[in-house]
Amino acid sequence: ETGVTQSPTHLIKTRGQQVTLRCSSQSGHNTVSWYQQALGQGPQFIFQYYREEENGRGNFPPRFSGLQFPNYSSELNVNALELDDSALYLCASSSRGYEQYFGPGTRLTVT
Amino acid sequence: GNSVTQMEGPVTLSEEAFLTINCTYTATGYPSLFWYVQYPGEGLQLLLKATKADDKGSNKGFEATYRKETTSFHLEKGSVQVSDSAVYFCALSDRDRGSTLGRLYFGRGTQLTVWP
């Protein structure tokens, strides 16, 4: 059974640019959630996708957007990057909404 | 609203010492509670869980009991090892019955360092 995978591992972008992060969910999971983890902090919920529809959103501006595909993989897009967007972005998949299994994360640095 | 409060770190222990990391929560409804562990440079791994009051979650020698009366879910281990050095996160899920949301609310994390 393949776990949750994310790409890329690391990314460096300039303020104002746009970025796309990718996540492949664990086999059999139909729900994907995205979290932002700033340095030294706990993860903060961005949004969740269930069967290709957004199914809840945290306190993040609209420049954070996402997609889920028919194979349940997902993308997180961030437009107009700001310095404060520098963080570890974590993807988690689940099949029942309770137990979320996390990928290794993408480390985004905005300069 | 929902929130999780963890004891401030870092926690530094000698090998074979007893570990307690305190976690309290505020929640509407009947949350599930979790402990996740994060090793350096990695994502989060689910360590243990409890889905209702008085449940005890356990894994790899770690235990935590869901205490509704004190709104707590403290993590304990009787004898820590160097390999337990990591950041530990307490979390709750607000998934109501019939809902698919299940977003996780995390504490700020507690850094544990175990010396040989």
XYZ file of C-alpha atoms in Angstrom:
227
model
C 0.000 0.000 0.000
C 1.430 3.359 -1.074
C 1.294 6.164 1.459
C 0.642 9.840 0.869
C 3.207 11.443 -1.405
C 3.869 15.121 -2.081
C 5.893 17.010 -4.640
C 8.118 18.861 -4.802
C 10.056 18.362 -1.571
C 11.429 21.874 -1.491
C 10.611 25.021 -3.425
C 11.950 28.550 -3.471
C 9.798 31.321 -4.944
C 9.881 35.084 -5.106
C 7.244 37.321 -3.545
C 4.342 37.886 -5.965
C 4.843 34.616 -7.842
C 2.421 31.708 -7.984
C 3.065 28.135 -6.830
C 1.399 24.732 -7.265
C 1.954 21.905 -4.813
C 0.847 18.332 -5.492
C -0.380 15.469 -3.374
C -1.222 11.855 -4.119
C -3.547 10.333 -1.553
C -3.149 6.936 0.024
C -4.798 4.091 -1.843
C -8.497 3.830 -0.986
C -8.750 7.354 0.456
C -11.222 9.815 -1.093
C -10.637 12.872 1.110
C -7.642 15.191 1.027
C -6.903 17.985 3.500
C -4.185 20.621 3.281
C -2.413 22.214 6.237
C 0.154 24.982 6.604
C 2.804 24.560 9.298
C 4.851 27.658 10.044
C 8.182 27.174 11.767
C 7.735 26.213 15.404
C 3.941 26.053 15.141
C 1.274 23.393 14.828
C -0.338 22.788 11.444
C -3.219 25.072 10.472
C -6.099 23.763 8.354
C -6.334 25.350 4.890
C -9.132 23.359 3.233
C -10.412 19.885 2.495
C -11.573 18.174 -0.689
C -14.022 15.306 -0.822
C -15.024 13.731 -4.137
C -13.574 16.665 -6.078
C -15.512 19.342 -4.145
C -14.198 21.732 -1.488
C -15.647 20.499 1.782
C -14.618 23.101 4.310
C -12.079 25.891 4.548
C -9.983 27.404 7.299
C -9.051 31.049 7.790
C -7.011 31.485 4.624
C -7.539 34.111 1.884
C -8.933 33.235 -1.562
C -5.460 33.320 -3.122
C -5.132 29.848 -1.587
C -7.085 27.519 -3.861
C -7.159 23.851 -4.649
C -8.338 21.031 -6.837
C -9.044 17.366 -6.424
C -8.924 15.020 -9.393
C -10.976 11.885 -10.154
C -8.128 9.701 -8.851
C -8.358 11.712 -5.563
C -4.971 13.346 -5.985
C -4.949 17.053 -5.221
C -3.241 20.362 -5.887
C -2.782 23.415 -3.716
C -2.299 26.688 -5.566
C -1.125 29.892 -3.954
C -1.187 33.152 -5.918
C 0.601 36.416 -5.181
C 3.007 34.815 -2.740
C 3.891 36.716 0.409
C 6.873 36.265 2.708
C 4.558 34.884 5.422
C 3.570 32.036 3.095
C 6.956 30.448 3.809
C 6.081 27.227 5.620
C 5.824 23.458 5.418
C 2.683 22.497 3.494
C 1.222 19.178 4.526
C -1.298 17.063 2.701
C -3.339 14.439 4.536
C -5.671 11.817 3.151
C -8.439 9.855 4.812
C -11.344 7.614 3.966
C -13.633 8.225 6.903
C -12.737 11.736 8.057
C -11.308 10.605 11.388
C -7.825 9.260 10.809
C -5.804 11.491 8.569
C -2.507 10.201 7.218
C 0.058 12.822 6.332
C 2.585 13.093 3.568
C 6.169 14.289 4.125
C 5.299 17.856 3.187
C 6.606 20.499 0.798
C 8.912 23.144 2.246
C 8.118 26.478 0.553
C 10.455 29.417 0.964
C 9.351 32.820 -0.317
C 12.096 35.406 -0.764
C -14.819 27.102 19.274
C -12.312 24.273 19.071
C -8.759 24.567 20.359
C -5.918 22.537 21.839
C -3.397 23.668 24.432
C -0.167 21.752 25.006
C 2.469 22.184 27.663
C 5.333 24.403 26.604
C 8.556 22.717 25.616
C 11.217 21.795 25.179
C 11.208 18.707 27.364
C 14.593 17.115 28.007
C 14.837 13.685 29.651
C 17.373 10.966 30.241
C 16.833 7.575 28.652
C 14.386 5.364 30.635
C 12.770 8.368 32.348
C 8.994 8.744 32.617
C 7.336 11.094 30.141
C 4.205 13.190 30.487
C 3.132 15.803 27.954
C -0.003 17.637 29.016
C -2.789 18.418 26.566
C -6.138 20.066 27.236
C -8.833 20.924 24.758
C -11.902 23.030 24.176
C -14.525 21.641 21.838
C -18.135 21.811 20.807
C -19.755 18.442 20.426
C -17.883 15.180 20.838
C -14.413 15.362 19.303
C -11.959 12.600 18.620
C -8.485 13.146 20.062
C -5.098 12.313 18.602
C -1.400 12.457 19.231
C 0.861 12.898 16.216
C 4.657 12.748 16.166
C 6.975 14.620 13.814
C 10.591 13.535 13.391
C 13.103 16.062 12.049
C 12.519 16.886 8.401
C 9.443 14.676 8.123
C 5.660 14.926 8.041
C 3.309 13.927 10.824
C 2.768 10.336 11.908
C -0.327 9.264 13.801
C 0.838 7.927 17.163
C -2.459 7.112 18.885
C -6.103 8.113 19.029
C -9.244 7.991 21.180
C -12.733 8.550 19.844
C -14.875 8.815 22.986
C -14.668 9.590 26.695
C -12.634 7.154 28.831
C -11.057 5.531 25.756
C -7.344 4.845 26.108
C -5.196 5.069 23.005
C -1.861 3.258 23.005
C 1.002 2.574 20.624
C 4.753 1.882 20.919
C 4.611 2.201 24.707
C 2.830 5.568 24.600
C -0.615 5.960 26.175
C -3.243 8.679 26.501
C -6.713 8.583 28.079
C -9.627 10.737 26.870
C -10.834 12.545 30.018
C -14.045 14.435 29.324
C -14.430 15.685 32.890
C -11.052 17.446 32.771
C -11.030 17.978 28.961
C -7.583 16.420 28.833
C -5.623 13.898 26.767
C -2.177 13.720 28.355
C 0.513 11.640 26.639
C 2.572 9.280 28.817
C 5.362 6.767 28.389
C 6.942 4.803 31.176
C 10.486 4.603 29.787
C 11.610 6.866 26.951
C 14.355 6.040 24.462
C 16.699 8.248 22.468
C 14.700 7.315 19.361
C 11.600 9.001 20.886
C 13.210 12.412 20.366
C 10.763 14.329 18.164
C 8.005 16.951 18.265
C 4.675 15.725 19.623
C 1.363 17.311 18.621
C -1.972 16.909 20.328
C -4.957 17.343 18.019
C -8.712 17.101 17.951
C -11.112 16.390 15.136
C -14.456 18.099 14.957
C -16.090 15.518 12.737
C -19.729 15.254 13.705
C -21.624 12.105 12.986
C -22.632 12.172 9.351
C -20.162 14.885 8.430
C -17.147 14.357 6.231
C -15.287 17.442 7.368
C -13.056 16.130 10.141
C -10.631 19.006 10.159
C -7.871 18.698 12.726
C -7.057 21.380 15.287
C -3.471 21.119 16.531
C -1.621 22.332 19.562
C 1.682 24.139 19.086
C 3.730 21.003 19.616
C 6.163 19.914 22.329
C 9.786 19.213 21.482
C 11.105 16.131 23.311
C 14.828 15.428 23.506
C 16.039 12.224 25.146
C 19.716 11.896 26.123
C 21.480 8.555 26.486
